[in-house]
Amino acid sequence: VNGKPIVYLDSAATSQKPIEVIDRMTDYYKQINANVHRGAYHIAELATSEMEETRAKVSRFINASSEKEIVFTKNATEAINLVAYTWARSQLNEGDVILLSSLEHHSNIVPWQQLSSEHNTQIRWIP
């Protein structure tokens, strides 16, 4: 853009996608668009297989202990809410400190503010 390379993943909400991603998404929608783990027909089995192969690749890439540690969400907001409202809700105790930075996207501030209020914890801002 304007003679400079595009930076991908520059926004929590959405970002430009490399052409390879667009091409693969197009192939998916044209060839194997089906609900995974829901159908016993060929296209659904292909979609399930591709998703599970992707889960295995991600697991290896980040050196996860198990493929079961890999959870796909539709976006960053859903992912942080899942962490905040499942794991953190059961782990926070009164007086605990939640660290946030001024660089956080709004979607990564609100759940922690709500949890802080529920559990009487402190939020500290990293400069």
C-alpha positions as a Markdown table, in Angstrom:
| # | Residue | x | y | z |
|---|---|---|---|---|
| 1 | Val | 0.0 | 0.0 | 0.0 |
| 2 | Asn | 1.5 | 3.3 | -1.0 |
| 3 | Gly | 4.7 | 1.6 | -2.0 |
| 4 | Lys | 5.1 | -0.2 | 1.3 |
| 5 | Pro | 4.5 | -3.9 | 2.1 |
| 6 | Ile | 1.2 | -4.8 | 3.8 |
| 7 | Val | 1.5 | -5.8 | 7.5 |
| 8 | Tyr | -0.8 | -8.7 | 8.1 |
| 9 | Leu | -2.5 | -9.3 | 11.5 |
| 10 | Asp | -2.4 | -5.6 | 12.4 |
| 11 | Ser | -5.8 | -5.5 | 14.0 |
| 12 | Ala | -7.8 | -7.5 | 16.5 |
| 13 | Ala | -11.0 | -7.2 | 14.5 |
| 14 | Thr | -9.8 | -7.9 | 11.0 |
| 15 | Ser | -6.9 | -7.5 | 8.7 |
| 16 | Gln | -5.8 | -7.9 | 5.1 |
| 17 | Lys | -5.2 | -11.5 | 4.1 |
| 18 | Pro | -2.3 | -12.8 | 2.0 |
| 19 | Ile | -3.5 | -14.1 | -1.4 |
| 20 | Glu | -2.6 | -17.6 | -0.4 |
| 21 | Val | -5.2 | -17.4 | 2.4 |
| 22 | Ile | -7.8 | -16.0 | 0.1 |
| 23 | Asp | -7.2 | -18.7 | -2.5 |
| 24 | Arg | -7.4 | -21.4 | 0.1 |
| 25 | Met | -10.6 | -20.0 | 1.6 |
| 26 | Thr | -12.1 | -19.8 | -1.9 |
| 27 | Asp | -11.2 | -23.5 | -2.5 |
| 28 | Tyr | -12.8 | -24.4 | 0.8 |
| 29 | Tyr | -16.0 | -22.7 | 0.0 |
| 30 | Lys | -16.2 | -24.1 | -3.5 |
| 31 | Gln | -15.2 | -27.7 | -2.6 |
| 32 | Ile | -15.7 | -28.8 | 1.0 |
| 33 | Asn | -17.9 | -26.2 | 2.7 |
| 34 | Ala | -19.6 | -28.3 | 5.4 |
| 35 | Asn | -20.0 | -28.5 | 9.2 |
| 36 | Val | -17.1 | -30.4 | 10.7 |
| 37 | His | -17.8 | -33.3 | 13.1 |
| 38 | Arg | -21.5 | -33.1 | 12.0 |
| 39 | Gly | -22.0 | -35.1 | 8.8 |
| 40 | Ala | -21.4 | -38.7 | 7.6 |
| 41 | Tyr | -21.2 | -37.6 | 4.0 |
| 42 | His | -18.0 | -37.2 | 1.9 |
| 43 | Ile | -17.7 | -33.4 | 2.0 |
| 44 | Ala | -18.3 | -33.2 | 5.7 |
| 45 | Glu | -15.6 | -35.9 | 6.3 |
| 46 | Leu | -13.2 | -33.9 | 4.1 |
| 47 | Ala | -13.9 | -30.7 | 6.0 |
| 48 | Thr | -13.4 | -32.5 | 9.3 |
| 49 | Ser | -10.2 | -34.1 | 8.1 |
| 50 | Glu | -8.8 | -30.8 | 7.0 |
| 51 | Met | -9.7 | -29.1 | 10.2 |
| 52 | Glu | -8.1 | -31.8 | 12.3 |
| 53 | Glu | -4.9 | -31.8 | 10.1 |
| 54 | Thr | -4.7 | -28.1 | 10.7 |
| 55 | Arg | -5.1 | -28.5 | 14.4 |
| 56 | Ala | -2.2 | -31.0 | 14.3 |
| 57 | Lys | 0.0 | -28.6 | 12.3 |
| 58 | Val | -0.7 | -25.8 | 14.7 |
| 59 | Ser | 0.0 | -28.0 | 17.7 |
| 60 | Arg | 3.4 | -29.0 | 16.2 |
| 61 | Phe | 4.2 | -25.4 | 15.2 |
| 62 | Ile | 3.7 | -24.1 | 18.8 |
| 63 | Asn | 5.1 | -27.2 | 20.4 |
| 64 | Ala | 1.8 | -27.9 | 22.3 |
| 65 | Ser | 1.7 | -30.9 | 24.6 |
| 66 | Ser | -1.4 | -32.2 | 22.9 |
| 67 | Glu | -3.6 | -31.3 | 19.9 |
| 68 | Lys | -6.4 | -31.1 | 22.5 |
| 69 | Glu | -4.8 | -27.8 | 23.7 |
| 70 | Ile | -5.6 | -26.2 | 20.3 |
| 71 | Val | -9.0 | -24.4 | 20.2 |
| 72 | Phe | -10.2 | -22.6 | 17.2 |
| 73 | Thr | -12.4 | -19.5 | 17.7 |
| 74 | Lys | -13.9 | -17.2 | 15.1 |
| 75 | Asn | -11.9 | -14.1 | 16.2 |
| 76 | Ala | -9.7 | -12.6 | 18.9 |
| 77 | Thr | -12.7 | -11.2 | 20.9 |
| 78 | Glu | -14.3 | -14.6 | 21.2 |
| 79 | Ala | -10.9 | -16.1 | 22.1 |
| 80 | Ile | -10.2 | -13.7 | 24.9 |
| 81 | Asn | -13.7 | -13.9 | 26.3 |
| 82 | Leu | -13.4 | -17.7 | 26.3 |
| 83 | Val | -10.2 | -17.4 | 28.4 |
| 84 | Ala | -11.5 | -14.7 | 30.7 |
| 85 | Tyr | -14.9 | -16.2 | 31.4 |
| 86 | Thr | -13.9 | -19.8 | 31.8 |
| 87 | Trp | -10.3 | -20.1 | 33.0 |
| 88 | Ala | -9.8 | -16.8 | 34.7 |
| 89 | Arg | -13.3 | -16.7 | 36.4 |
| 90 | Ser | -12.4 | -19.8 | 38.3 |
| 91 | Gln | -8.8 | -18.8 | 39.0 |
| 92 | Leu | -9.1 | -15.2 | 40.2 |
| 93 | Asn | -9.2 | -14.4 | 44.0 |
| 94 | Glu | -9.8 | -11.3 | 45.9 |
| 95 | Gly | -6.7 | -9.1 | 45.9 |
| 96 | Asp | -5.2 | -10.7 | 42.8 |
| 97 | Val | -3.7 | -8.3 | 40.2 |
| 98 | Ile | -4.6 | -8.3 | 36.5 |
| 99 | Leu | -1.9 | -6.6 | 34.4 |
| 100 | Leu | -3.0 | -4.8 | 31.2 |
| 101 | Ser | -1.2 | -2.4 | 28.9 |
| 102 | Ser | -2.3 | 0.7 | 27.2 |
| 103 | Leu | -1.8 | -1.1 | 23.9 |
| 104 | Glu | -4.7 | -3.5 | 24.6 |
| 105 | His | -7.6 | -3.7 | 22.2 |
| 106 | His | -10.9 | -2.7 | 23.9 |
| 107 | Ser | -12.1 | -6.3 | 23.6 |
| 108 | Asn | -9.2 | -7.4 | 25.9 |
| 109 | Ile | -9.9 | -4.7 | 28.5 |
| 110 | Val | -13.7 | -5.1 | 29.1 |
| 111 | Pro | -13.7 | -8.8 | 30.2 |
| 112 | Trp | -10.9 | -8.1 | 32.7 |
| 113 | Gln | -12.7 | -5.1 | 34.1 |
| 114 | Gln | -15.8 | -7.1 | 34.6 |
| 115 | Leu | -13.9 | -10.0 | 36.2 |
| 116 | Ser | -12.0 | -7.5 | 38.4 |
| 117 | Ser | -15.3 | -6.1 | 39.7 |
| 118 | Glu | -16.8 | -9.6 | 40.3 |
| 119 | His | -13.7 | -10.8 | 42.2 |
| 120 | Asn | -12.5 | -7.6 | 43.9 |
| 121 | Thr | -9.2 | -7.7 | 42.1 |
| 122 | Gln | -6.9 | -4.9 | 41.0 |
| 123 | Ile | -6.1 | -3.9 | 37.5 |
| 124 | Arg | -2.6 | -2.4 | 37.0 |
| 125 | Trp | -1.6 | -0.8 | 33.8 |
| 126 | Ile | 1.8 | -1.5 | 32.4 |
| 127 | Pro | 3.2 | 1.7 | 30.7 |
